[in-house]
PDB file of C-alpha atoms in Angstrom:
ATOM      1  CA  UNK A   1      37.931  26.576  13.067  1.00 79.00           C
ATOM      2  CA  UNK A   2      40.146  24.731   9.887  1.00 86.00           C
ATOM      3  CA  UNK A   3      41.112  21.698  12.252  1.00 88.00           C
ATOM      4  CA  UNK A   4      37.664  20.933  13.565  1.00 88.00           C
ATOM      5  CA  UNK A   5      36.207  21.248   9.831  1.00 87.00           C
ATOM      6  CA  UNK A   6      38.951  19.156   8.731  1.00 90.00           C
ATOM      7  CA  UNK A   7      38.173  16.726  11.935  1.00 90.00           C
ATOM      8  CA  UNK A   8      34.509  16.514  10.892  1.00 88.00           C
ATOM      9  CA  UNK A   9      35.879  15.589   6.841  1.00 87.00           C
ATOM     10  CA  UNK A  10      38.223  13.052   8.254  1.00 89.00           C
ATOM     11  CA  UNK A  11      35.116  11.272  10.350  1.00 89.00           C
ATOM     12  CA  UNK A  12      33.290  11.049   7.438  1.00 86.00           C
ATOM     13  CA  UNK A  13      35.975   9.234   5.349  1.00 88.00           C
ATOM     14  CA  UNK A  14      36.387   7.231   8.748  1.00 88.00           C
ATOM     15  CA  UNK A  15      32.968   6.472   8.949  1.00 87.00           C
ATOM     16  CA  UNK A  16      32.166   5.974   5.540  1.00 85.00           C
ATOM     17  CA  UNK A  17      35.119   3.393   5.057  1.00 87.00           C
ATOM     18  CA  UNK A  18      34.634   1.542   8.649  1.00 81.00           C
ATOM     19  CA  UNK A  19      31.113   2.270   9.921  1.00 84.00           C
ATOM     20  CA  UNK A  20      31.434  -1.203  12.575  1.00 89.00           C
ATOM     21  CA  UNK A  21      34.854  -0.336  13.887  1.00 89.00           C
ATOM     22  CA  UNK A  22      33.981   0.268  17.388  1.00 92.00           C
ATOM     23  CA  UNK A  23      35.923   3.697  17.303  1.00 92.00           C
ATOM     24  CA  UNK A  24      33.204   4.376  14.736  1.00 93.00           C
ATOM     25  CA  UNK A  25      30.139   5.621  17.634  1.00 95.00           C
ATOM     26  CA  UNK A  26      32.395   7.778  19.367  1.00 95.00           C
ATOM     27  CA  UNK A  27      34.076   9.505  16.412  1.00 94.00           C
ATOM     28  CA  UNK A  28      30.666  10.136  14.902  1.00 95.00           C
ATOM     29  CA  UNK A  29      29.313  11.419  18.201  1.00 97.00           C
ATOM     30  CA  UNK A  30      32.576  14.192  18.218  1.00 95.00           C
ATOM     31  CA  UNK A  31      31.830  14.952  14.994  1.00 95.00           C
ATOM     32  CA  UNK A  32      28.439  15.328  15.750  1.00 96.00           C
ATOM     33  CA  UNK A  33      28.869  17.607  18.951  1.00 97.00           C
ATOM     34  CA  UNK A  34      30.911  19.855  16.815  1.00 95.00           C
ATOM     35  CA  UNK A  35      28.337  20.525  14.640  1.00 95.00           C
ATOM     36  CA  UNK A  36      26.232  21.239  17.313  1.00 97.00           C
ATOM     37  CA  UNK A  37      28.073  23.471  19.599  1.00 95.00           C
ATOM     38  CA  UNK A  38      28.450  25.335  16.015  1.00 94.00           C
ATOM     39  CA  UNK A  39      24.891  25.632  15.965  1.00 95.00           C
ATOM     40  CA  UNK A  40      25.130  23.622  12.748  1.00 95.00           C
ATOM     41  CA  UNK A  41      21.787  21.997  14.117  1.00 97.00           C
ATOM     42  CA  UNK A  42      20.564  20.009  10.949  1.00 97.00           C
ATOM     43  CA  UNK A  43      23.396  18.268  10.355  1.00 95.00           C
ATOM     44  CA  UNK A  44      24.118  17.780  14.239  1.00 97.00           C
ATOM     45  CA  UNK A  45      20.512  16.338  14.401  1.00 98.00           C
ATOM     46  CA  UNK A  46      21.110  13.767  11.326  1.00 97.00           C
ATOM     47  CA  UNK A  47      24.471  12.691  12.974  1.00 96.00           C
ATOM     48  CA  UNK A  48      22.825  11.955  16.332  1.00 97.00           C
ATOM     49  CA  UNK A  49      20.222  10.205  15.238  1.00 97.00           C
ATOM     50  CA  UNK A  50      22.480   8.404  13.079  1.00 95.00           C
ATOM     51  CA  UNK A  51      24.279   7.073  16.578  1.00 95.00           C
ATOM     52  CA  UNK A  52      20.865   6.179  18.170  1.00 95.00           C
ATOM     53  CA  UNK A  53      19.331   4.245  15.036  1.00 93.00           C
ATOM     54  CA  UNK A  54      23.240   2.574  14.348  1.00 93.00           C
ATOM     55  CA  UNK A  55      24.881   2.356  18.002  1.00 94.00           C
ATOM     56  CA  UNK A  56      21.724   2.029  20.179  1.00 93.00           C
ATOM     57  CA  UNK A  57      23.726   0.295  22.910  1.00 93.00           C
ATOM     58  CA  UNK A  58      26.833   2.621  22.599  1.00 94.00           C
ATOM     59  CA  UNK A  59      27.307   5.402  25.743  1.00 94.00           C
ATOM     60  CA  UNK A  60      27.058   7.568  23.218  1.00 96.00           C
ATOM     61  CA  UNK A  61      23.559   6.932  22.185  1.00 96.00           C
ATOM     62  CA  UNK A  62      22.117   8.473  25.555  1.00 97.00           C
ATOM     63  CA  UNK A  63      23.561  11.934  25.023  1.00 97.00           C
ATOM     64  CA  UNK A  64      22.984  11.790  21.509  1.00 97.00           C
ATOM     65  CA  UNK A  65      18.835  11.550  22.460  1.00 97.00           C
ATOM     66  CA  UNK A  66      18.757  14.598  24.824  1.00 98.00           C
ATOM     67  CA  UNK A  67      21.043  16.524  22.157  1.00 98.00           C
ATOM     68  CA  UNK A  68      18.426  15.705  19.752  1.00 98.00           C
ATOM     69  CA  UNK A  69      15.669  16.748  22.273  1.00 98.00           C
ATOM     70  CA  UNK A  70      17.363  19.773  22.721  1.00 98.00           C
ATOM     71  CA  UNK A  71      17.627  20.470  19.327  1.00 98.00           C
ATOM     72  CA  UNK A  72      14.133  20.147  18.176  1.00 98.00           C
ATOM     73  CA  UNK A  73      13.091  21.800  21.373  1.00 97.00           C
ATOM     74  CA  UNK A  74      15.254  24.790  20.178  1.00 96.00           C
ATOM     75  CA  UNK A  75      13.453  25.022  17.232  1.00 96.00           C
ATOM     76  CA  UNK A  76      10.026  24.882  18.643  1.00 95.00           C
ATOM     77  CA  UNK A  77       9.598  21.604  16.815  1.00 96.00           C
ATOM     78  CA  UNK A  78       6.979  20.035  19.206  1.00 97.00           C
ATOM     79  CA  UNK A  79       5.431  17.488  16.758  1.00 96.00           C
ATOM     80  CA  UNK A  80       8.841  16.122  15.830  1.00 97.00           C
ATOM     81  CA  UNK A  81       9.726  16.613  19.647  1.00 98.00           C
ATOM     82  CA  UNK A  82       6.910  14.450  20.835  1.00 97.00           C
ATOM     83  CA  UNK A  83       7.483  12.096  17.956  1.00 97.00           C
ATOM     84  CA  UNK A  84      11.028  11.709  18.968  1.00 97.00           C
ATOM     85  CA  UNK A  85      10.312  11.246  22.728  1.00 97.00           C
ATOM     86  CA  UNK A  86       7.866   8.317  22.360  1.00 96.00           C
ATOM     87  CA  UNK A  87      10.480   6.600  19.837  1.00 96.00           C
ATOM     88  CA  UNK A  88      12.720   6.835  22.767  1.00 96.00           C
ATOM     89  CA  UNK A  89      10.500   5.490  25.260  1.00 95.00           C
ATOM     90  CA  UNK A  90      10.054   2.461  22.687  1.00 92.00           C
ATOM     91  CA  UNK A  91      13.896   1.812  21.912  1.00 87.00           C
ATOM     92  CA  UNK A  92      14.561  -1.291  23.951  1.00 87.00           C
ATOM     93  CA  UNK A  93      18.534  -1.097  24.214  1.00 88.00           C
ATOM     94  CA  UNK A  94      17.703   2.756  25.533  1.00 89.00           C
ATOM     95  CA  UNK A  95      15.915   1.366  29.107  1.00 90.00           C
ATOM     96  CA  UNK A  96      17.892   3.260  31.732  1.00 94.00           C
ATOM     97  CA  UNK A  97      14.733   3.723  34.190  1.00 95.00           C
ATOM     98  CA  UNK A  98      16.757   7.599  34.783  1.00 96.00           C
ATOM     99  CA  UNK A  99      16.498   8.137  30.971  1.00 96.00           C
ATOM    100  CA  UNK A 100      13.343   6.805  30.367  1.00 96.00           C
ATOM    101  CA  UNK A 101      11.524   9.207  33.202  1.00 96.00           C
ATOM    102  CA  UNK A 102      13.563  12.133  31.870  1.00 97.00           C
ATOM    103  CA  UNK A 103      12.305  11.475  28.416  1.00 97.00           C
ATOM    104  CA  UNK A 104       8.595  11.003  29.446  1.00 96.00           C
ATOM    105  CA  UNK A 105       8.907  14.752  31.350  1.00 96.00           C
ATOM    106  CA  UNK A 106       9.975  16.177  28.217  1.00 97.00           C
ATOM    107  CA  UNK A 107       6.998  14.655  26.130  1.00 97.00           C
ATOM    108  CA  UNK A 108       4.286  15.517  28.558  1.00 97.00           C
ATOM    109  CA  UNK A 109       5.877  19.182  28.399  1.00 96.00           C
ATOM    110  CA  UNK A 110       6.116  19.446  24.575  1.00 97.00           C
ATOM    111  CA  UNK A 111       3.135  17.960  24.464  1.00 97.00           C
ATOM    112  CA  UNK A 112       1.657  21.042  26.214  1.00 96.00           C
ATOM    113  CA  UNK A 113       3.762  23.214  24.300  1.00 96.00           C
ATOM    114  CA  UNK A 114       2.597  21.954  21.340  1.00 96.00           C
ATOM    115  CA  UNK A 115      -1.567  22.418  22.430  1.00 97.00           C
ATOM    116  CA  UNK A 116      -0.337  26.042  23.722  1.00 96.00           C
ATOM    117  CA  UNK A 117       0.436  26.890  19.928  1.00 95.00           C
ATOM    118  CA  UNK A 118      -2.900  25.786  19.074  1.00 96.00           C
ATOM    119  CA  UNK A 119      -4.341  28.491  21.653  1.00 96.00           C
ATOM    120  CA  UNK A 120      -2.033  31.279  20.095  1.00 95.00           C
ATOM    121  CA  UNK A 121      -3.557  30.403  16.744  1.00 96.00           C
ATOM    122  CA  UNK A 122      -6.756  31.444  18.075  1.00 97.00           C
ATOM    123  CA  UNK A 123      -7.996  27.423  17.665  1.00 97.00           C
ATOM    124  CA  UNK A 124      -9.563  27.470  21.120  1.00 98.00           C
ATOM    125  CA  UNK A 125     -11.758  24.380  20.655  1.00 98.00           C
ATOM    126  CA  UNK A 126      -9.277  22.259  19.316  1.00 98.00           C
ATOM    127  CA  UNK A 127      -7.087  23.488  22.590  1.00 98.00           C
ATOM    128  CA  UNK A 128      -9.529  22.873  24.624  1.00 97.00           C
ATOM    129  CA  UNK A 129     -10.262  19.194  23.554  1.00 97.00           C
ATOM    130  CA  UNK A 130      -6.541  18.411  23.090  1.00 97.00           C
ATOM    131  CA  UNK A 131      -6.200  19.586  26.916  1.00 97.00           C
ATOM    132  CA  UNK A 132      -8.531  17.192  28.401  1.00 96.00           C
ATOM    133  CA  UNK A 133      -7.009  14.584  25.987  1.00 96.00           C
ATOM    134  CA  UNK A 134      -4.081  15.552  27.471  1.00 96.00           C
ATOM    135  CA  UNK A 135      -5.515  14.737  30.932  1.00 95.00           C
ATOM    136  CA  UNK A 136      -6.828  11.550  30.143  1.00 94.00           C
ATOM    137  CA  UNK A 137      -3.403  10.186  29.002  1.00 94.00           C
ATOM    138  CA  UNK A 138      -1.039  11.762  31.067  1.00 93.00           C
ATOM    139  CA  UNK A 139      -3.001  13.059  34.161  1.00 86.00           C
ATOM    140  CA  UNK A 140      -1.954  10.160  36.305  1.00 88.00           C
ATOM    141  CA  UNK A 141       1.915  10.785  35.536  1.00 92.00           C
ATOM    142  CA  UNK A 142       2.078  14.952  36.972  1.00 92.00           C
ATOM    143  CA  UNK A 143      -0.403  16.152  39.056  1.00 91.00           C
ATOM    144  CA  UNK A 144       0.873  19.914  38.611  1.00 92.00           C
ATOM    145  CA  UNK A 145       0.690  19.498  34.738  1.00 93.00           C
ATOM    146  CA  UNK A 146      -3.146  17.773  35.268  1.00 94.00           C
ATOM    147  CA  UNK A 147      -4.105  20.646  37.023  1.00 94.00           C
ATOM    148  CA  UNK A 148      -2.958  23.060  34.560  1.00 94.00           C
ATOM    149  CA  UNK A 149      -4.546  21.455  31.866  1.00 95.00           C
ATOM    150  CA  UNK A 150      -7.718  20.488  33.187  1.00 95.00           C
ATOM    151  CA  UNK A 151      -7.617  24.951  34.024  1.00 95.00           C
ATOM    152  CA  UNK A 152      -6.775  25.437  30.621  1.00 96.00           C
ATOM    153  CA  UNK A 153      -9.444  23.200  28.726  1.00 97.00           C
ATOM    154  CA  UNK A 154     -12.012  24.966  30.790  1.00 95.00           C
ATOM    155  CA  UNK A 155     -10.663  28.739  29.874  1.00 94.00           C
ATOM    156  CA  UNK A 156     -10.828  27.375  26.146  1.00 96.00           C
ATOM    157  CA  UNK A 157     -14.068  25.999  25.910  1.00 96.00           C
ATOM    158  CA  UNK A 158     -15.023  29.309  28.023  1.00 93.00           C
ATOM    159  CA  UNK A 159     -13.526  31.647  24.846  1.00 94.00           C
ATOM    160  CA  UNK A 160     -15.788  29.763  22.069  1.00 96.00           C
ATOM    161  CA  UNK A 161     -19.106  29.760  24.295  1.00 94.00           C
ATOM    162  CA  UNK A 162     -19.083  26.454  24.859  1.00 94.00           C
ATOM    163  CA  UNK A 163     -20.420  27.075  28.393  1.00 91.00           C
ATOM    164  CA  UNK A 164     -22.384  23.538  29.484  1.00 93.00           C
ATOM    165  CA  UNK A 165     -18.906  22.064  28.243  1.00 95.00           C
ATOM    166  CA  UNK A 166     -16.714  24.529  30.175  1.00 94.00           C
ATOM    167  CA  UNK A 167     -19.171  24.528  33.564  1.00 92.00           C
ATOM    168  CA  UNK A 168     -18.665  20.653  33.471  1.00 93.00           C
ATOM    169  CA  UNK A 169     -14.630  20.832  32.894  1.00 94.00           C
ATOM    170  CA  UNK A 170     -14.330  23.511  35.421  1.00 92.00           C
ATOM    171  CA  UNK A 171     -16.428  21.248  37.857  1.00 92.00           C
ATOM    172  CA  UNK A 172     -14.271  18.813  37.402  1.00 93.00           C
ATOM    173  CA  UNK A 173     -11.361  20.938  37.885  1.00 93.00           C
ATOM    174  CA  UNK A 174     -13.053  21.712  41.204  1.00 90.00           C
ATOM    175  CA  UNK A 175     -13.765  18.553  42.589  1.00 91.00           C
ATOM    176  CA  UNK A 176     -10.380  17.169  41.479  1.00 92.00           C
ATOM    177  CA  UNK A 177      -8.157  20.141  42.691  1.00 92.00           C
ATOM    178  CA  UNK A 178     -10.006  21.500  45.455  1.00 90.00           C
ATOM    179  CA  UNK A 179      -7.061  23.429  47.304  1.00 90.00           C
ATOM    180  CA  UNK A 180      -5.720  24.429  43.557  1.00 90.00           C
ATOM    181  CA  UNK A 181      -4.164  27.937  43.638  1.00 88.00           C
ATOM    182  CA  UNK A 182      -6.151  28.645  40.019  1.00 89.00           C
ATOM    183  CA  UNK A 183      -9.426  27.550  42.257  1.00 83.00           C
ATOM    184  CA  UNK A 184     -10.594  31.443  42.914  1.00 77.00           C
ATOM    185  CA  UNK A 185     -10.138  32.080  39.291  1.00 78.00           C
ATOM    186  CA  UNK A 186     -12.320  29.358  38.718  1.00 72.00           C
ATOM    187  CA  UNK A 187     -14.494  30.170  40.501  1.00 64.00           C
ATOM    188  CA  UNK A 188     -15.183  33.366  39.033  1.00 57.00           C
ATOM    189  CA  UNK A 189     -15.601  31.955  35.974  1.00 59.00           C
ATOM    190  CA  UNK A 190     -18.391  30.033  37.220  1.00 53.00           C
TER     191      UNK A 190
END
């Protein structure tokens, strides 16, 4: 609406003149959220990042981080989503345990989605290798995703006729997840 557009314009004038004012972070957040709610994701994305970078200790930094992740997920920009997650996990002022836990979960899922895109491009060997690397990096953090990644690695190795590596991966899967619901499919492949 016109009122919202005027608010965003006035906010920009205020923020340019008084970036260190105590009201700057909430004003920037409100303007950013208006952009977000009107699907102006490029501008909202930039504004939310500004909050995180300029005001990392302000209460609006956390919701801004979540909305940055949401925008990147909506765009299916998994490499940037992964990079943002890693940055948030390394940002010292943003150290609430629940936040770190949720961002780590988003990171693991984004990694798997990025690898799935390789499968969609028929890059099965690369996808298989990256699933194996995923299990090394994140396997201990989420058993269900570890199971899925190891299973997918074996399937992808089979698709490119790397049967020895596929069999080794399947054996590792069967030893690690003897009660898996995917076990039957795995045995059929062996």
